Short mmCIF file of N, CA and C in Angstrom, two decimals:
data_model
loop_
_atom_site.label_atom_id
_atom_site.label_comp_id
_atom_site.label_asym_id
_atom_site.label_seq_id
_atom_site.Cartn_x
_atom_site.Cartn_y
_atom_site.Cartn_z
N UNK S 1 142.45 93.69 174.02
CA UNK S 1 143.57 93.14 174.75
C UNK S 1 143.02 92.04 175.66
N UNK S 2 143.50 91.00 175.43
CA UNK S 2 142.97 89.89 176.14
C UNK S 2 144.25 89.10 176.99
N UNK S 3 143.48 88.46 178.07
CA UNK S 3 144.50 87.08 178.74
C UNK S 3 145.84 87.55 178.75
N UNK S 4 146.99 87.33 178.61
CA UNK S 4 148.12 87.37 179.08
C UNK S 4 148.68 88.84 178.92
N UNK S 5 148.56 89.41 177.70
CA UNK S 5 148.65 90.75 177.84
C UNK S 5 147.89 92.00 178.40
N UNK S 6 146.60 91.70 178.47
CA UNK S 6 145.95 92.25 179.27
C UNK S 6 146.95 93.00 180.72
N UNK S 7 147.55 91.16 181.56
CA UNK S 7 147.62 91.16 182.64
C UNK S 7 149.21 91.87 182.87
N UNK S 8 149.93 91.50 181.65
CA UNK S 8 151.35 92.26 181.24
C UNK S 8 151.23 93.88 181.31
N UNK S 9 150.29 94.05 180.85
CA UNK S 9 150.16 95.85 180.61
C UNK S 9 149.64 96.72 182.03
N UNK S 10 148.41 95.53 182.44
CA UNK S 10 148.26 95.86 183.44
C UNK S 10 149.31 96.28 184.93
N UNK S 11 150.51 95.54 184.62
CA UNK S 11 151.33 95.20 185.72
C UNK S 11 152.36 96.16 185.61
N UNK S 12 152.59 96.35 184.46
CA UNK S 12 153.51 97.48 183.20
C UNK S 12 153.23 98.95 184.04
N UNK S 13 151.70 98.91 183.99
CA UNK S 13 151.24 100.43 183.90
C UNK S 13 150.91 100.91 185.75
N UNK S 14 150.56 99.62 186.42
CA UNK S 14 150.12 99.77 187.70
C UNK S 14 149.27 100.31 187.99
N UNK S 15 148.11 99.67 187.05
CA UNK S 15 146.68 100.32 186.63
C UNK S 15 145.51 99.50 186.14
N UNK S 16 144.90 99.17 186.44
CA UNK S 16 143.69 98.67 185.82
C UNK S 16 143.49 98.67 183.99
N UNK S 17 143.36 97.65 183.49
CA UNK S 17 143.53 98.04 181.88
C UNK S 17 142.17 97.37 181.66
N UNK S 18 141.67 98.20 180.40
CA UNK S 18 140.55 97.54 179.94
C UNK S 18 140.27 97.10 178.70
N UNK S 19 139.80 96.07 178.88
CA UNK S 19 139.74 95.26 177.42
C UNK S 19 138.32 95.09 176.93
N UNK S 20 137.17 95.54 178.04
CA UNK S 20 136.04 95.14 176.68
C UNK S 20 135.78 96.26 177.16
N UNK S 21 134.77 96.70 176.04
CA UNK S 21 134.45 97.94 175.69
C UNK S 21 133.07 97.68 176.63
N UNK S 22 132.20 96.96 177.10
CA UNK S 22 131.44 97.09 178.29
C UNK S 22 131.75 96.88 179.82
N UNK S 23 133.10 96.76 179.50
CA UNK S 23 133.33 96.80 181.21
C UNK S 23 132.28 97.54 181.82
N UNK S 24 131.88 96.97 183.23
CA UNK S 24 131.56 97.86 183.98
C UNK S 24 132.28 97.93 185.48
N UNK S 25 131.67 99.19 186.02
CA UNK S 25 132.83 99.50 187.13
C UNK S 25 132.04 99.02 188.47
N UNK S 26 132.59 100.02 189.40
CA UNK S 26 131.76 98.81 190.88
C UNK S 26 130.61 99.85 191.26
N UNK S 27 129.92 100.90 190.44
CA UNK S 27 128.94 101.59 190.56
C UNK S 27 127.77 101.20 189.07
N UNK S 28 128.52 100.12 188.59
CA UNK S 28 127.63 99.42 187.58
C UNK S 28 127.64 100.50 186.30
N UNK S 29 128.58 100.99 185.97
CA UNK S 29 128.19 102.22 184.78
C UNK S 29 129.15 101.53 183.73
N UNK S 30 128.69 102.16 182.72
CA UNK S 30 129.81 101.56 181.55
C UNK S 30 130.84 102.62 181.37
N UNK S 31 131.97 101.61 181.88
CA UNK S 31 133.70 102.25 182.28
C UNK S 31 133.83 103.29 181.18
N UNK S 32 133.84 102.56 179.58
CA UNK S 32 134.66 103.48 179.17
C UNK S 32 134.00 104.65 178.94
N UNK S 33 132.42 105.12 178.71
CA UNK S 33 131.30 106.19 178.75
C UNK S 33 132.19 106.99 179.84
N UNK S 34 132.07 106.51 181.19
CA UNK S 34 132.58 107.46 182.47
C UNK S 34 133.80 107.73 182.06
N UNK S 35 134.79 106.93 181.67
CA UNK S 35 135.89 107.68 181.68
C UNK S 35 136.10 108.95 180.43
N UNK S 36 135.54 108.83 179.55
CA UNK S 36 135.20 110.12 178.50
C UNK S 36 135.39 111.56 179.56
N UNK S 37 134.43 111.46 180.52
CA UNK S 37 133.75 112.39 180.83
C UNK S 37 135.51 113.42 181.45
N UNK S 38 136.51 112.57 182.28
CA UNK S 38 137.52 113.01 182.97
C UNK S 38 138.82 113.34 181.94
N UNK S 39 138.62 113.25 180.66
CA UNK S 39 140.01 113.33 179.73
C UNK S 39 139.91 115.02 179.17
N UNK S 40 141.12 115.66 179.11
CA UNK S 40 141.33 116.50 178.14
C UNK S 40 141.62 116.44 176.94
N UNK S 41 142.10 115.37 176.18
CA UNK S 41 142.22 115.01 175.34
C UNK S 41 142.78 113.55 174.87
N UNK S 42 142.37 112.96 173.78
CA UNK S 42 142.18 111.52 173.35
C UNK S 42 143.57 111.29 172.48
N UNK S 43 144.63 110.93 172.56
CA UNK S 43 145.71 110.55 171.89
C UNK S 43 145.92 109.19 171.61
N UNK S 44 146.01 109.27 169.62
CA UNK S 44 145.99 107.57 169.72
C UNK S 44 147.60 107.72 168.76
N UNK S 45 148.22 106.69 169.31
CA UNK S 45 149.44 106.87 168.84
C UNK S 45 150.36 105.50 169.15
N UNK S 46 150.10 104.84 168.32
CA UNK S 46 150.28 104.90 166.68
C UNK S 46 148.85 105.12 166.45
N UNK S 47 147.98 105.20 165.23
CA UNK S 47 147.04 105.53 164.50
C UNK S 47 147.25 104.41 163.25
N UNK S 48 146.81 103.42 163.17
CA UNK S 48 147.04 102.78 162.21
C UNK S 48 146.00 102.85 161.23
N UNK S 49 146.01 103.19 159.82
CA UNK S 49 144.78 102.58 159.04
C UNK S 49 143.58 102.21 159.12
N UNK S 50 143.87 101.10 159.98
CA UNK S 50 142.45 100.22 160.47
C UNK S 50 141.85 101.40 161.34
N UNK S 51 142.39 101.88 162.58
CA UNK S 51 141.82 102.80 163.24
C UNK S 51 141.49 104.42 162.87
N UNK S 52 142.03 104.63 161.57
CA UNK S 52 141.90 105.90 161.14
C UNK S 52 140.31 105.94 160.33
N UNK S 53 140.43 104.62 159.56
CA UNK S 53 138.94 104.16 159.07
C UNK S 53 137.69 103.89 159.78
N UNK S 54 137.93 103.12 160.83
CA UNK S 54 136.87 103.13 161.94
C UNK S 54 136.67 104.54 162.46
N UNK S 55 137.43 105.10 162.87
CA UNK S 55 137.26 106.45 163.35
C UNK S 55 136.33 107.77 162.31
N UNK S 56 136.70 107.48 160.95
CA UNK S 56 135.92 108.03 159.55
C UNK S 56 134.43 107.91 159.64
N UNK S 57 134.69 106.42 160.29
CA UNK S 57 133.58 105.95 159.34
C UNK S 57 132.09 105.71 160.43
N UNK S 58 132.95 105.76 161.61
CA UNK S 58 132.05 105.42 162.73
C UNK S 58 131.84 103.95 163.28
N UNK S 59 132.81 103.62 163.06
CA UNK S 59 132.83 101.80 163.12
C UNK S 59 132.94 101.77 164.59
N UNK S 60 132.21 101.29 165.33
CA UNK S 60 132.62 101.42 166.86
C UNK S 60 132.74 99.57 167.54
N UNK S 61 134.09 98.66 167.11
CA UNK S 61 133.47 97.60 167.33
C UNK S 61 134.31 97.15 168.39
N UNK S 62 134.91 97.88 168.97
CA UNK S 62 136.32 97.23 169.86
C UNK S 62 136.20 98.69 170.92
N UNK S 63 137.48 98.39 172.10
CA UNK S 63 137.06 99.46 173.04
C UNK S 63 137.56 100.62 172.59
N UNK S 64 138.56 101.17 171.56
CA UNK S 64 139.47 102.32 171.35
C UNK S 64 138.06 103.08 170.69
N UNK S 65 138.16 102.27 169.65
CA UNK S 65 136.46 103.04 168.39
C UNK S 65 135.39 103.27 169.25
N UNK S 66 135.22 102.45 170.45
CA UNK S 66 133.53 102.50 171.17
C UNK S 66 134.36 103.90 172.04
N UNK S 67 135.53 103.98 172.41
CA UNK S 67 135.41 104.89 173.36
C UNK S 67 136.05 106.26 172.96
N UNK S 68 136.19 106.06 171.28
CA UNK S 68 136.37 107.71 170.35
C UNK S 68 134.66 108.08 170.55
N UNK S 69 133.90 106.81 169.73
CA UNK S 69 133.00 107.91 169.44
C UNK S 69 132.12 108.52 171.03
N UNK S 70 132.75 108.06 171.84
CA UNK S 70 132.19 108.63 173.09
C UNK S 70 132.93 110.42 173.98
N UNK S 71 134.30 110.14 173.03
CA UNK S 71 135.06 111.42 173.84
C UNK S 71 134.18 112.94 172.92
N UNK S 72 133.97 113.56 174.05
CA UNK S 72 133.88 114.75 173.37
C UNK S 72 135.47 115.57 173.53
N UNK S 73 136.27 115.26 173.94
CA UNK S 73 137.40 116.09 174.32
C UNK S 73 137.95 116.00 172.78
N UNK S 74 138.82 116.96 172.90
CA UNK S 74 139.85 116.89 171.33
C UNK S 74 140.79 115.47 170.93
N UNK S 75 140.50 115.63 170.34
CA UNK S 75 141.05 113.96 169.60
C UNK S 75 142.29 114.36 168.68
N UNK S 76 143.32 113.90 169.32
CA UNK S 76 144.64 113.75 168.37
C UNK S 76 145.15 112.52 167.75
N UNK S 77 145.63 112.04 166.68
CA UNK S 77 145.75 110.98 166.09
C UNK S 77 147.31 111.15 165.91
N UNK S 78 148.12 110.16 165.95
CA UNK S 78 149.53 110.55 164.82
C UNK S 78 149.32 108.78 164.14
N UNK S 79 149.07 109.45 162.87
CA UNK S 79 149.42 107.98 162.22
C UNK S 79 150.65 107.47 161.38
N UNK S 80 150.69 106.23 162.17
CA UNK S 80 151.75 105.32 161.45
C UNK S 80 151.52 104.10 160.62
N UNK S 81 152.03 104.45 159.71
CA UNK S 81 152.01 102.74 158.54
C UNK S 81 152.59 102.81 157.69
N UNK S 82 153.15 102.11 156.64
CA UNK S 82 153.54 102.14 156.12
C UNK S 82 153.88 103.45 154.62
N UNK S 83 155.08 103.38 153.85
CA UNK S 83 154.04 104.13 152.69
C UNK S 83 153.23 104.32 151.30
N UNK S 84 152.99 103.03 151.23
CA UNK S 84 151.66 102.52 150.40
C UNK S 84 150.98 102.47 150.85
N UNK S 85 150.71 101.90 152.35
CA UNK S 85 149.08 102.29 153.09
C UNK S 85 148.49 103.85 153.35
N UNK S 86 149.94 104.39 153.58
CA UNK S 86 149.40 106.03 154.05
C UNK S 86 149.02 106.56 152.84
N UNK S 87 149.39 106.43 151.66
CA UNK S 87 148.67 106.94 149.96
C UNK S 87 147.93 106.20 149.59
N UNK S 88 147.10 104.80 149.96
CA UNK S 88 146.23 104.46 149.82
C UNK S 88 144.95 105.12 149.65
N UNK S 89 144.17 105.30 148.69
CA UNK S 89 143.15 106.26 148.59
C UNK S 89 142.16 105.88 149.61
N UNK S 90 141.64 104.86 150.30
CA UNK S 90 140.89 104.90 151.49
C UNK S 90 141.72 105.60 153.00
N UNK S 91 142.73 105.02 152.74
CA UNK S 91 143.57 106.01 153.81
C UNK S 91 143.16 107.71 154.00
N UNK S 92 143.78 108.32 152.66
CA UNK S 92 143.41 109.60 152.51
C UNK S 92 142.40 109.93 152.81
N UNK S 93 141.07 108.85 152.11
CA UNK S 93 139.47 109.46 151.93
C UNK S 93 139.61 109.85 153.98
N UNK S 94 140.31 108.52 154.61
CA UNK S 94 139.49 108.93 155.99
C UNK S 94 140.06 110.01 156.74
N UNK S 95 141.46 110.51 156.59
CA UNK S 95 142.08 111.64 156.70
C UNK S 95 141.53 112.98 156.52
N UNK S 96 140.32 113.00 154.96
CA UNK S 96 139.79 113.93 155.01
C UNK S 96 138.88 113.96 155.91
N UNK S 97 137.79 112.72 156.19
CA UNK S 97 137.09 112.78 157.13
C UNK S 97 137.36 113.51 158.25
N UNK S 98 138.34 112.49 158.92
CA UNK S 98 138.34 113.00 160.49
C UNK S 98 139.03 114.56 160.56
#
């Protein structure tokens, strides 16, 4: 999330939003690592494809993927897409995965 929406969501939520996956905070730690540590559980919703595969596969290249493979808490997904993408056989393969 960059530049204008960033600052939209931010204003939305009345919260600090983060967009790179190295933020750091004002004790110099990497944000999204610390924030792992305070969640009961990780809800991604929508769950699209792209993120169901990264999540499979271990792709960690953006902040949602860098900061799955960091939660140890329970991870809930609900995915949405279409329905030729959701029977897509890479779809499925990562379904079995995760």
């Amino acid at each position: 999330m960059h530049g204008t929406l960033a600052i939209a969501a931010s204003r939305l939520s009345r919260r600090k939003v983060l967009a790179n996956a190295f933020d750091l905070d004002e004790e110099r730690t990497v944000r999204h690592v610390e924030l792992t540590r305070d969640i009961a559980a990780l809800v991604v919703a929508p769950a699209t494809a792209n993120v169901l595969g990264k999540f499979a596969h271990g792709v960690a290249d953006d902040l949602l993927s860098t900061f799955y493979t960091a939660v140890t808490a329970p991870v809930v997904v609900a995915p949405a897409m279409n329905t030729r993408m959701w029977q897509h056989p890479a779809t499925q393969d990562s379904l079995r995965v995760l």
